[in-house]
Short mmCIF file of C-alpha atoms and ligand atoms in Angstrom, two decimals:
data_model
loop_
_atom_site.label_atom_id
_atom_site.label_comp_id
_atom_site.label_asym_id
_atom_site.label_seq_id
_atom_site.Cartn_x
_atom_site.Cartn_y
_atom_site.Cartn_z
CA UNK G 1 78.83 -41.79 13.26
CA UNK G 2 80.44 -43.78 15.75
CA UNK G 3 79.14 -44.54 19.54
CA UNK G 4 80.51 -46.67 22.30
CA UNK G 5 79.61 -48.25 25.17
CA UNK G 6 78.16 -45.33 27.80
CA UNK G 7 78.85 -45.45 31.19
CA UNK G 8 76.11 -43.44 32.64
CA UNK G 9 73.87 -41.14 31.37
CA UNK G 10 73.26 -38.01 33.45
CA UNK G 11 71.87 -34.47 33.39
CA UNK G 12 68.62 -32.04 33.03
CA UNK G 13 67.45 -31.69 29.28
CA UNK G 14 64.80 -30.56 27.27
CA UNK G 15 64.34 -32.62 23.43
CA UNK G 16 63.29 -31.31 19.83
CA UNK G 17 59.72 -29.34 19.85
CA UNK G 18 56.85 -31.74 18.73
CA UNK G 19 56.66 -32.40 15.41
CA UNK G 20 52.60 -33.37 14.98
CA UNK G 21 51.91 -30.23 17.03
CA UNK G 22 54.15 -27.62 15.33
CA UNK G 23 52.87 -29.29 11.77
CA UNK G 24 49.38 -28.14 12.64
CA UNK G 25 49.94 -24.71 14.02
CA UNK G 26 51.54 -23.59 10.63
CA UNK G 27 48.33 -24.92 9.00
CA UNK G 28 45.54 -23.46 11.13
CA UNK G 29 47.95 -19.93 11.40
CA UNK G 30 47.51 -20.34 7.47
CA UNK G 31 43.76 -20.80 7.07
CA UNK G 32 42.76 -18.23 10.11
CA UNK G 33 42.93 -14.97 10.14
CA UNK G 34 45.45 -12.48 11.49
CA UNK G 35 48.61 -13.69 13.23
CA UNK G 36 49.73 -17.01 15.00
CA UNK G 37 53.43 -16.56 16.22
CA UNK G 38 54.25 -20.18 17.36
CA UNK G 39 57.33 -20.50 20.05
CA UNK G 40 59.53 -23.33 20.25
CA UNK G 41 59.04 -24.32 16.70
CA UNK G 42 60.47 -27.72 15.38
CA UNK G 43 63.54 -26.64 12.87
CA UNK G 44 63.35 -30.27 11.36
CA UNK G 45 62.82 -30.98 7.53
CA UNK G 46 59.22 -32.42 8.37
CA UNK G 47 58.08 -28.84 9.14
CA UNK G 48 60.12 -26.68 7.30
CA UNK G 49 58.59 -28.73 4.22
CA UNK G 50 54.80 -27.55 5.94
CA UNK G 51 56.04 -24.36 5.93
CA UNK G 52 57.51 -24.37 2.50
CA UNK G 53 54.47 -25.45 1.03
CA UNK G 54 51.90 -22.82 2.86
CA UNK G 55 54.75 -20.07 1.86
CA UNK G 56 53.93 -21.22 -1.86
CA UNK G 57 50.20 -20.68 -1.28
CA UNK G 58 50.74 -17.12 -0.28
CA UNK G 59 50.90 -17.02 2.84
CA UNK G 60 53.62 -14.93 4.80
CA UNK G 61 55.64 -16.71 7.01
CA UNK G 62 58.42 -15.56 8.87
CA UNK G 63 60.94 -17.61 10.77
CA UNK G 64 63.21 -16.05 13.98
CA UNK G 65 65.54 -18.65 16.06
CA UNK G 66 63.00 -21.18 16.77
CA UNK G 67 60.05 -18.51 16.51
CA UNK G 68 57.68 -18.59 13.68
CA UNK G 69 55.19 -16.08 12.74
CA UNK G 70 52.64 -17.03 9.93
CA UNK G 71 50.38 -14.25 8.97
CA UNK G 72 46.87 -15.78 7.41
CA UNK G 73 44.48 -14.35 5.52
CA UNK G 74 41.41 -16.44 6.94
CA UNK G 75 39.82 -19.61 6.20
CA UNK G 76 39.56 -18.67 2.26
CA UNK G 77 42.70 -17.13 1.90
CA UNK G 78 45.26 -19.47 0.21
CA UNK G 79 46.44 -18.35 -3.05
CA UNK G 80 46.44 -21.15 -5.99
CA UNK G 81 50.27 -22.36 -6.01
CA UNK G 82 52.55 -21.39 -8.85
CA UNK G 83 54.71 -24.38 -8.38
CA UNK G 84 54.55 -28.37 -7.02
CA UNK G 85 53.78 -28.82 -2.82
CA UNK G 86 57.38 -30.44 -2.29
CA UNK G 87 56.18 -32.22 0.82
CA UNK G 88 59.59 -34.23 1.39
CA UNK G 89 59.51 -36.86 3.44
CA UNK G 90 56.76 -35.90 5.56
CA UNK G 91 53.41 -37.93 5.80
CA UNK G 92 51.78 -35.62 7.93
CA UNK G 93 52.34 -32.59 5.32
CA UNK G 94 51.39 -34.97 2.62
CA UNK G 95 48.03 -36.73 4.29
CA UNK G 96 46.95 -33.34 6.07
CA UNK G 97 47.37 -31.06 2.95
CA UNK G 98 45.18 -33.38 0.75
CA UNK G 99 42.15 -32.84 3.33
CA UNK G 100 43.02 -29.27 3.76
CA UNK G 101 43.48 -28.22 0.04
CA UNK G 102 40.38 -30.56 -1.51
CA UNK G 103 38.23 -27.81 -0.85
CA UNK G 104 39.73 -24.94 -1.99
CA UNK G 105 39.25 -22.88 -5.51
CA UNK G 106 42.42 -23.59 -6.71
CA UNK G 107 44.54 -27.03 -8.65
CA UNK G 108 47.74 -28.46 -6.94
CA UNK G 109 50.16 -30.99 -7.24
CA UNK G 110 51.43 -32.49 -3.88
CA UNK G 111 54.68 -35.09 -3.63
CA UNK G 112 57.32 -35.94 -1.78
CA UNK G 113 60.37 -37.76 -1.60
CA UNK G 114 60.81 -41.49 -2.61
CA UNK G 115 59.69 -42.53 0.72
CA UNK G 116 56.57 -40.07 0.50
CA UNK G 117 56.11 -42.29 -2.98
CA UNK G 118 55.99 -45.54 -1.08
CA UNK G 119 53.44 -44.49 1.51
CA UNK G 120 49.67 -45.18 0.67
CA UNK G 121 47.58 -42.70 0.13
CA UNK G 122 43.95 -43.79 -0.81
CA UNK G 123 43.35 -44.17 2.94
CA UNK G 124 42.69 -39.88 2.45
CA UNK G 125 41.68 -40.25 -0.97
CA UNK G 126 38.82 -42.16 -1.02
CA UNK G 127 36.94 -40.88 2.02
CA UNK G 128 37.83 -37.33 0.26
CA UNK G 129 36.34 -38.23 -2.85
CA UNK G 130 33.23 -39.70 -0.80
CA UNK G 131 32.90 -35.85 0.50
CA UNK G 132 32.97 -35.11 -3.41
CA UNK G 133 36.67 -34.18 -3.74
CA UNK G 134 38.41 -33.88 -7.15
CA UNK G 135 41.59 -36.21 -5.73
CA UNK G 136 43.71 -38.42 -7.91
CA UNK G 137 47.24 -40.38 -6.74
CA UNK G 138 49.28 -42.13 -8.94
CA UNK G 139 49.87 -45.71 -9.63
CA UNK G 140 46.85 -46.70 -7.48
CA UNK G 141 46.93 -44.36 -5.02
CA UNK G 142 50.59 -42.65 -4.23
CA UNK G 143 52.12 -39.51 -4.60
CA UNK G 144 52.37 -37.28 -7.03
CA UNK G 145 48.82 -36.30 -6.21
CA UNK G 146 46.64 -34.08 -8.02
CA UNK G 147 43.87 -32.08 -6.58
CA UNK G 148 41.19 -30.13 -8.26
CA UNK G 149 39.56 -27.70 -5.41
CA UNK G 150 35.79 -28.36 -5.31
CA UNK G 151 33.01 -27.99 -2.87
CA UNK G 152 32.86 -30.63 -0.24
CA UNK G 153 29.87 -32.11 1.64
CA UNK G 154 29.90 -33.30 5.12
CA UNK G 155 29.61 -37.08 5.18
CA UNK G 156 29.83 -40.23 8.31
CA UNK G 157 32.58 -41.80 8.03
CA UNK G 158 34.07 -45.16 9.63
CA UNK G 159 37.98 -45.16 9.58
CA UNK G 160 39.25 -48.14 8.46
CA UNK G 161 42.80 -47.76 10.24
CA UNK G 162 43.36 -45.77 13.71
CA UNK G 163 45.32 -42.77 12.19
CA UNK G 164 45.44 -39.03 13.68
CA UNK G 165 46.97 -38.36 9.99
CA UNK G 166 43.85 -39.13 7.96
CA UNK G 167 41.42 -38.23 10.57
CA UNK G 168 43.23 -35.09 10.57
CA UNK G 169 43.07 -34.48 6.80
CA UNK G 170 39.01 -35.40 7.27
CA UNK G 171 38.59 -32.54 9.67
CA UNK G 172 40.16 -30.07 8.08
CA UNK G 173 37.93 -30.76 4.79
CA UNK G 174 35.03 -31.08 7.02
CA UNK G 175 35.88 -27.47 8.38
CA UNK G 176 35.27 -26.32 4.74
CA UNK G 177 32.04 -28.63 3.91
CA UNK G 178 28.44 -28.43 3.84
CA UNK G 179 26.99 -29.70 6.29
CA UNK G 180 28.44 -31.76 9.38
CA UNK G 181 31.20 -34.57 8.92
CA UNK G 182 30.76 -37.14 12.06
CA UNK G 183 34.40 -39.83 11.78
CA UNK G 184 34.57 -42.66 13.84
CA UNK G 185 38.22 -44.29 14.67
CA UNK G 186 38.32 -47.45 15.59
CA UNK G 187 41.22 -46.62 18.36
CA UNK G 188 41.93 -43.22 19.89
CA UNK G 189 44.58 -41.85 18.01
CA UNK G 190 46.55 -38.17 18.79
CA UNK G 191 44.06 -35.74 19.02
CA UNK G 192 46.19 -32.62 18.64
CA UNK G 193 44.10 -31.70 15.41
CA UNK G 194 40.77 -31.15 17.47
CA UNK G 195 42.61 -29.41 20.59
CA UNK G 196 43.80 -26.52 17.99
CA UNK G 197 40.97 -26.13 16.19
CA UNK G 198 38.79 -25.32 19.15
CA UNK G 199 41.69 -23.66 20.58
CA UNK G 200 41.63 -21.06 16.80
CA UNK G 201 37.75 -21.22 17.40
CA UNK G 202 36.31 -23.95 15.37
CA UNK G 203 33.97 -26.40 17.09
CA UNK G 204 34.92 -29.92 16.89
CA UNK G 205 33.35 -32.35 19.32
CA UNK G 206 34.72 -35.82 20.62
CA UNK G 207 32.90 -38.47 22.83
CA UNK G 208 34.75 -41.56 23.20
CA UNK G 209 35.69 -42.57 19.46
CA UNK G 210 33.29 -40.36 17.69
CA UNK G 211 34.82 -36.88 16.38
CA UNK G 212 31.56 -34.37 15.17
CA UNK G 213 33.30 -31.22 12.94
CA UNK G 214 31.34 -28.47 12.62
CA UNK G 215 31.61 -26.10 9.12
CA UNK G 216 33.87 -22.96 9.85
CA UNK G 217 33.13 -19.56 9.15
CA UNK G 218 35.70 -17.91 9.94
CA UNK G 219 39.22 -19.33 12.57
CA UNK G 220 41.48 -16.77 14.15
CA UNK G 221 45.31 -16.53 14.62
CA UNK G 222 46.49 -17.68 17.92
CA UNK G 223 49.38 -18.05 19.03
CA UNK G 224 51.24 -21.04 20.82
CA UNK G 225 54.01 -22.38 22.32
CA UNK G 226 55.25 -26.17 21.48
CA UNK G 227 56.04 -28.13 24.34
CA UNK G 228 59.00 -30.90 23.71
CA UNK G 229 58.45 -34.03 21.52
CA UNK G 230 57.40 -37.13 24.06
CA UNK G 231 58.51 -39.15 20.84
CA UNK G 232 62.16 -38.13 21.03
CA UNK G 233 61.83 -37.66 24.78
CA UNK G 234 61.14 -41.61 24.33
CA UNK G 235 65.08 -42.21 23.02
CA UNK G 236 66.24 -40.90 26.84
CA UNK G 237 64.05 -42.35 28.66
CA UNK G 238 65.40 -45.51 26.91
CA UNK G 239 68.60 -44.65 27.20
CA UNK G 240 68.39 -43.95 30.62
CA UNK G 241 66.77 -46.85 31.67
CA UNK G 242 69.39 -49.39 29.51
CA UNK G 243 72.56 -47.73 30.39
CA UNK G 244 73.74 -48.14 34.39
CA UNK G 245 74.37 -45.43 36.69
CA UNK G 246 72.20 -43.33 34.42
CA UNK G 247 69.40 -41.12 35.12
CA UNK G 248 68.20 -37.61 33.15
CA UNK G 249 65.44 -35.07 33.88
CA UNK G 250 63.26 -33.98 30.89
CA UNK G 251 61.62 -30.77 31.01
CA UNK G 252 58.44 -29.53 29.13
CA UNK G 253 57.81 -32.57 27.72
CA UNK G 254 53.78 -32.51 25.82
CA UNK G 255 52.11 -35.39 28.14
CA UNK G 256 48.65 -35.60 26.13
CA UNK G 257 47.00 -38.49 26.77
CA UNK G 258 46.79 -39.42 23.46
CA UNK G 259 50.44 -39.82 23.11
CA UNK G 260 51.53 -41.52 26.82
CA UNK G 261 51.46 -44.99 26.02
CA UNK G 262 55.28 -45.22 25.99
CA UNK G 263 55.25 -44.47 29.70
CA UNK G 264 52.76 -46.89 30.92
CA UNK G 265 54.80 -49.77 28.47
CA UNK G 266 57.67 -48.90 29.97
CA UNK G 267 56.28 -48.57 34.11
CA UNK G 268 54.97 -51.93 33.22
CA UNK G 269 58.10 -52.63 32.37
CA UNK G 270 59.90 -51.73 35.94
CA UNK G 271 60.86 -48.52 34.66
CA UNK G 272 61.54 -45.94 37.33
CA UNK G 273 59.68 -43.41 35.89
CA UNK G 274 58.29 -39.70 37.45
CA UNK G 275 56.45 -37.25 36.32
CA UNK G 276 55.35 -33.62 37.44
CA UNK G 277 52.40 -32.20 35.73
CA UNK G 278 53.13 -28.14 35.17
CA UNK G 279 49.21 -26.43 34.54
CA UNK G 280 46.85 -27.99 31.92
CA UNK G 281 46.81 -25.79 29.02
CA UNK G 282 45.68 -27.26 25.57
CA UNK G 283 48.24 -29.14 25.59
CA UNK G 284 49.54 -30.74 28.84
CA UNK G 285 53.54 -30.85 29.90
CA UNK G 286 55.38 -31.44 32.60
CA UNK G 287 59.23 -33.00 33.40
CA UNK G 288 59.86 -36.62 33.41
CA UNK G 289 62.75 -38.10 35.47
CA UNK G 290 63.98 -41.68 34.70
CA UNK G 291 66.76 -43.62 36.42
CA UNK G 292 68.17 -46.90 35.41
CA UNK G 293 66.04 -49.46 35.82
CA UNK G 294 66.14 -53.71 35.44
CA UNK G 295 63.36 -53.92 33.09
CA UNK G 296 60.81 -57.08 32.30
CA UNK G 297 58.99 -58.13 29.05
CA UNK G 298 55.64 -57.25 28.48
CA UNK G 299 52.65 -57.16 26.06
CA UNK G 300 51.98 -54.09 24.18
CA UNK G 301 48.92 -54.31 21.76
CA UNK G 302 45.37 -53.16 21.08
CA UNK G 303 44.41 -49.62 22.36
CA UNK G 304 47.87 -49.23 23.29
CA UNK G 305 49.67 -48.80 19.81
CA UNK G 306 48.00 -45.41 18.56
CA UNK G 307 49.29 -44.18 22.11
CA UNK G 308 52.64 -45.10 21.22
CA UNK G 309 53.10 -45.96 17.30
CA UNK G 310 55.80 -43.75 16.77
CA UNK G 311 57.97 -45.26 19.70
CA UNK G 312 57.85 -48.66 18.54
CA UNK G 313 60.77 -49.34 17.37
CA UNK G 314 62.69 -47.81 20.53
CA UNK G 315 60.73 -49.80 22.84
CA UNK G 316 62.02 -52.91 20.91
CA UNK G 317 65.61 -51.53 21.88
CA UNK G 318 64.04 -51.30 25.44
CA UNK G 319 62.78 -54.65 24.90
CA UNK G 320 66.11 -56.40 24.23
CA UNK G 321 67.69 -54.84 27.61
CA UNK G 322 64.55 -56.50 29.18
CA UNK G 323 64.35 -60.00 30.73
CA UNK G 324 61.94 -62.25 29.06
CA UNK G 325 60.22 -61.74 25.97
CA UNK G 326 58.14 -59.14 24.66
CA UNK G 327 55.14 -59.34 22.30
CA UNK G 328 54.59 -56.45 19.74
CA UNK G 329 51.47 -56.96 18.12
CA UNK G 330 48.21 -55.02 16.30
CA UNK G 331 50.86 -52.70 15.32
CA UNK G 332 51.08 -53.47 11.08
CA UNK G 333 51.24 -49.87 10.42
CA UNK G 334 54.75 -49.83 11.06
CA UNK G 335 55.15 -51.41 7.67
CA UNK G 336 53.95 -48.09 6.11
CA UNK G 337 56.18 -45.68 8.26
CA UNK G 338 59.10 -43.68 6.51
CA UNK G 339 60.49 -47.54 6.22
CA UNK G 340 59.12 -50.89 7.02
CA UNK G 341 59.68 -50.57 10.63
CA UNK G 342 59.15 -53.92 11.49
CA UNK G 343 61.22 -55.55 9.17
CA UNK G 344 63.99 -52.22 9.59
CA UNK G 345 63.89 -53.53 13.78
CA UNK G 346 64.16 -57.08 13.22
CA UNK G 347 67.21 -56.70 10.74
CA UNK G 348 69.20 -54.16 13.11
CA UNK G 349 68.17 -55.68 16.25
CA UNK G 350 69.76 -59.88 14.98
CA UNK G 351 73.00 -57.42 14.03
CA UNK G 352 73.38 -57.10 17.76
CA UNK G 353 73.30 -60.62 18.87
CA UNK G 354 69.51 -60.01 19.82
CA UNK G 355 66.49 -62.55 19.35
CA UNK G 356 64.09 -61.33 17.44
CA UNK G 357 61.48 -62.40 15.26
CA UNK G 358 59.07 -60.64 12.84
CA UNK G 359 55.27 -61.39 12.98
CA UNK G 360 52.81 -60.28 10.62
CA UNK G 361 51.76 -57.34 12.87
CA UNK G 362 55.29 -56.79 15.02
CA UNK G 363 57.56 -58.37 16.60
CA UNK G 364 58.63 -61.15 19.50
CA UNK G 365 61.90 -59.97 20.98
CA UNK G 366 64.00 -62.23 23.98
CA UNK G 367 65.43 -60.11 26.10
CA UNK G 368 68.09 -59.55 28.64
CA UNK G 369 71.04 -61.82 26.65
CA UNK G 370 74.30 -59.61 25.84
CA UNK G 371 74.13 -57.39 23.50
CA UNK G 372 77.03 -56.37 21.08
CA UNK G 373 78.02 -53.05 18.97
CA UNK G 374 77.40 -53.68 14.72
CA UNK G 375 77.37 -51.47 11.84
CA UNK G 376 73.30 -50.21 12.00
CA UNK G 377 71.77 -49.01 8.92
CA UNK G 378 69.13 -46.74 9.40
CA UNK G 379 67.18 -47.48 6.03
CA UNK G 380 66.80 -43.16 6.08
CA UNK G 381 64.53 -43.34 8.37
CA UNK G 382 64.97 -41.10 11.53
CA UNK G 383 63.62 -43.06 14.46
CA UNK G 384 65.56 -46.64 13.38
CA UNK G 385 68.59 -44.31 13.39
CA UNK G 386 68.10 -42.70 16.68
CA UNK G 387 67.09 -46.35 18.03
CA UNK G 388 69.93 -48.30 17.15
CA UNK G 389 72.21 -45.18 18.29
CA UNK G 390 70.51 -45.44 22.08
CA UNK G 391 71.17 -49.15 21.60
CA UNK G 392 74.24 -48.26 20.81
CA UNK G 393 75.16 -46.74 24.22
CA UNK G 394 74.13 -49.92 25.98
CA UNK G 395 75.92 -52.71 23.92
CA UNK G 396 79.31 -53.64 24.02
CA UNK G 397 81.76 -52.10 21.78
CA UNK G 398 81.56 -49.58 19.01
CA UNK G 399 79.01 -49.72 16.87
CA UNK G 400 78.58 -47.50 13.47
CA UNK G 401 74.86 -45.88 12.36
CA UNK G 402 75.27 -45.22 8.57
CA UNK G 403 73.53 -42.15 7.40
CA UNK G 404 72.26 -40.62 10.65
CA UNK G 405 71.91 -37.38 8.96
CA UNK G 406 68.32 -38.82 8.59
CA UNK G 407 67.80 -37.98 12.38
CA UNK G 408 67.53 -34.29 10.61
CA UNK G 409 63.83 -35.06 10.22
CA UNK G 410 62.64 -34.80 13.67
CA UNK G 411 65.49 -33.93 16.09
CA UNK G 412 68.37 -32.14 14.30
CA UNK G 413 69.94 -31.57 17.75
CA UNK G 414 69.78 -35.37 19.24
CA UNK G 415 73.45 -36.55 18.95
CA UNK G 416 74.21 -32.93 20.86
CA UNK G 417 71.56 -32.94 23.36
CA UNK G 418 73.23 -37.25 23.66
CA UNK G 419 76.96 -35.60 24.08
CA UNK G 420 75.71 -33.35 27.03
CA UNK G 421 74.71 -36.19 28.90
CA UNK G 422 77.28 -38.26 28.32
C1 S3P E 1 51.15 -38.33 13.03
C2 S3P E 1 50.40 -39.47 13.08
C3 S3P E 1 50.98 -40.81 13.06
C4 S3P E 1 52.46 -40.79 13.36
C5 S3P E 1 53.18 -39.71 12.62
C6 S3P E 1 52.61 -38.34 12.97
C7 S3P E 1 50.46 -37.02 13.03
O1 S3P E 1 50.81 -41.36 11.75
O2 S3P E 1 53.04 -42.03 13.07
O3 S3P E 1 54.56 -39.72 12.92
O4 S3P E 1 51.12 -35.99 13.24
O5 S3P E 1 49.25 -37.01 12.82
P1 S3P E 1 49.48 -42.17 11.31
O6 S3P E 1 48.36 -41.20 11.27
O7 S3P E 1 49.80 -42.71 9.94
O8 S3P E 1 49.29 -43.24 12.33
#
C-alpha cells in the first residue's frame, strides 16, 4: 500500500466498533441466559475468533451486517468443545477464555497464532491455579493451553501488572467460584468487564483499585450497542492534528474514563481537541472534533499508560510532529503486544529521519525535525501498521506499509474511512 503526502484532512466520520467491548458482549451473551443481540459489532478477526470459539462450545450465534445475536443457555450452559479454541491472534480471546472456561465441566485446548505463542500467559495461569484451576501452558507458560474444568474458590489477589485482560479473566472465574474473589490492580486499567457484568446482572464492586466479584447464579441476555473504538479514533485524531489544513469530526466515539488518556496526552500536547458528551449510558460516547494543531513534547507515564496502552505507538507518531522531546516511560508492556512495540516504533520511526531512542520501558522521541516517506514494515501487527500509515500522510514523499492487511484485526475499514477524508 502506498500513501503520500496529505494535504488536509477533512470530513465527519465514525471508526471501527470497539474491539474490548464487543469481545465481552459475545462472552457474557454466551454464559447468560436468553438473548443478547449486540449492534454495531466489530467485523475484525479479533472477534470473529471470540465468536468462533463460543460457536464451538454450543452456543448459537448468528451474525446480520454488523448485528450479532448470540443466544445463551445461562451461566452453565457451554457445551464441552469437539475441536481446538483457535483464538488467532487475539490476546483478549486467549487471556479472557482461560478465566472463563477454568471453571467449567468440560477439557479444552486454547491457541492461537504465532504471535498468540509469543505472548505470556502465566500472568492468568497462576492466579487461576491459586483459585484451584486445572491450567497448563506450554513451554513455561504459552499457548497451546490446556484446561481441565474444575471447581474454583474465591481467593485475594494482588495483580502483579495493570492489565484489564487478566483482571478480566479473574472475574469471570470468580463469577463461577465459591466464595468471593477481591483483585487489586496496581493502576486502573479498562473496566469494561465490570460495567457489563452488572449491566447482565452480576454484582461486581469497585472502589478505587479494589474490584470485589460476587458468585453468579444466574446472568441474563442483554442487549447492546458498541459505540466506536477511541483506539482507532486515536489514528485521526493524529492525523488530524499532524497534517495542515486538516480537521475531522468523530461521532459515537466510547469516552470511558478508563480509556481517555490519549486525549489528555494529546491537550497537553496543544492539541485542539472538543468533545460533546451524548447521555451516560454504561458506556459513555460522544463526538470528538480535532483541527490541526502545533503540538509540544510531553511526559506520559505512571497512571497514565493503562489509560492509553493501546495508543502508544501512535502518540509516538504524534510525538515526532511535536517540538521538543517526549518521554515514554512505565509503559514495558508494549514489549508483549501483538509485536514488541517499542522496539517495532523505534525501528519505523529512525526509517523516517526521526530521533528516537528505545529505553527499557519506552521511548525518548525529538520532535518537530522533517520527516521523510520510507518503506514501513508493520511486523503484522495492526496498530504499527495503521501508525506508520498516519505518519505517512504527514511526511514527505511516498512511503510504502508492507503487509497492511494486518490492519484486518481491528479496523478492516481504516484505509476507506482514510480515502473519504482525504
Ligand atoms: C485489552 C486490554 C489491554 C489492551 C488490549 C485489549 C482488553 O491488554 O492492550 O488491546 O480488551 O482487555 P492488557 O490487559 O494486556 O494490558
Amino acid at each position: 500500500m502506498e500513501i503520500t503526502t496529505s494535504r488536509g484532512l477533512r470530513g465527519m466520520i465514525t471508526v471501527a466498533p470497539d474491539k474490548s467491548i464487543s469481545h465481552r458482549a459475545v462472552m457474557m451473551g454466551s454464559i447468560s441466559k436468553g438473548k443478547t443481540v449486540i449492534q454495531n459489532f466489530l467485523m475484525g478477526e479479533d472477534c470473529l475468533s471470540t465468536i468462533d470459539c463460543f460457536r464451538k462450545t454450543g452456543i448459537p450465534i448468528d451474525i446480520k451486517n454488523n448485528q450479532v445475536s448470540v443466544t445463551g443457555n445461562g451461566l452453565r450452559g457451554l457445551k464441552p468443545p469437539q475441536e481446538l479454541l483457535y483464538t488467532g491472534n487475539s490476546g483478549t480471546t486467549t487471556r479472557l477464555l482461560c478465566g472463563l472456561l477454568a471453571p467449567q465441566h468440560f477439557s479444552c485446548t486454547l491457541d492461537g497464532d504465532a504471535s498468540i505463542r509469543r505472548r505470556p500467559m502465566n500472568r492468568v495461569i497462576e492466579p487461576l491455579r491459586e483459585m484451584g484451576a486445572k491450567i497448563t501452558g506450554t513451554k513455561g507458560g504459552y499457548s497451546p493451553i490446556t484446561i481441565e474444568g474444575t471447581g474454583l474458590r474465591g481467593i485475594n489477589y494482588n495483580m502483579p501488572v495493570a492489565s484489564a485482560q487478566l483482571k478480566s479473566a479473574l472475574i469471570l472465574a470468580g463469577l463461577y467460584a465459591d466464595g468471593e474473589t477481591t483483585i487489586f490492580e496496581p493502576k486502573a486499567s479498562r473496566n469494561h468487564t465490570e460495567l457489563m457484568i452488572n449491566g447482565f446482572g452480576g454484582n461486581i464492586t469497585a472502589e478505587k483499585n479494589k474490584i470485589t466479584v460476587n458468585p453468579a447464579e444466574e446472568l441474563f441476555g442483554h442487549d447492546i450497542t458498541v459505540p466506536g473504538d477511541i483506539s482507532s479514533a486515536a489514528f485521526f485524531l493524529v492525523a488530524a492534528l499532524i497534517v495542515p489544513n486538516s480537521e475531522i469530526t468523530i461521532q459515537n466515539v466510547g469516552l470511558n474514563d478508563t480509556r481517555t488518556g490519549i486525549i489528555d496526552v494529546l491537550k497537553s500536547m496543544g492539541a485542539s481537541i472538543h468533545i460533546e458528551k451524548a447521555g451516560d449510558g454504561i458506556e459513555p460516547a460522544g463526538t470528538i472534533t480535532v483541527k490541526h494543531s502545533p503540538l509540544h513534547g510531553t511526559e506520559i507515564g505512571g497512571e497514565l499508560i493503562p489509560r492509553l496502552i493501546d495508543e502508544l505507538p501512535i502518540l509516538a507518531v504524534a510525538a515526532a510532529f511535536a517540538e521538543g522531546r517526549t518521554v515514554i516511560r512505565d509503559a514495558e508492556e508494549l514489549k508483549v503486544k501483538e509485536s514488541n512495540r517499542i522496539e517495532a516504533m523505534e525501528n519505523e520511526l529512525k526509517k523516517a529521519g526521526i530521533n528516537v531512542c528505545s529505553t527499557v520501558d519506552g521511548l525518548i522521541i525529538e520532535g518537530g525535525k522533517p520527516v521523510h516517506s520510507a518503506n514501513f514494515q508493520t511486523y503484522n501487527d495492526h496498530r504499527v501498521a495503521m501508525s506508520m500509515a498516519v505518519l505517512a500522510l504527514a511526511a514527505e514523499g511516498t512511503s510504502r506499509i508492507e503487509n497492511h492487511q494486518c490492519i484486518n484485526i481491528s479496523y478492516p475499514d481504516f484505509f476507506k474511512t482514510l480515502k473519504s477524508v482525504q
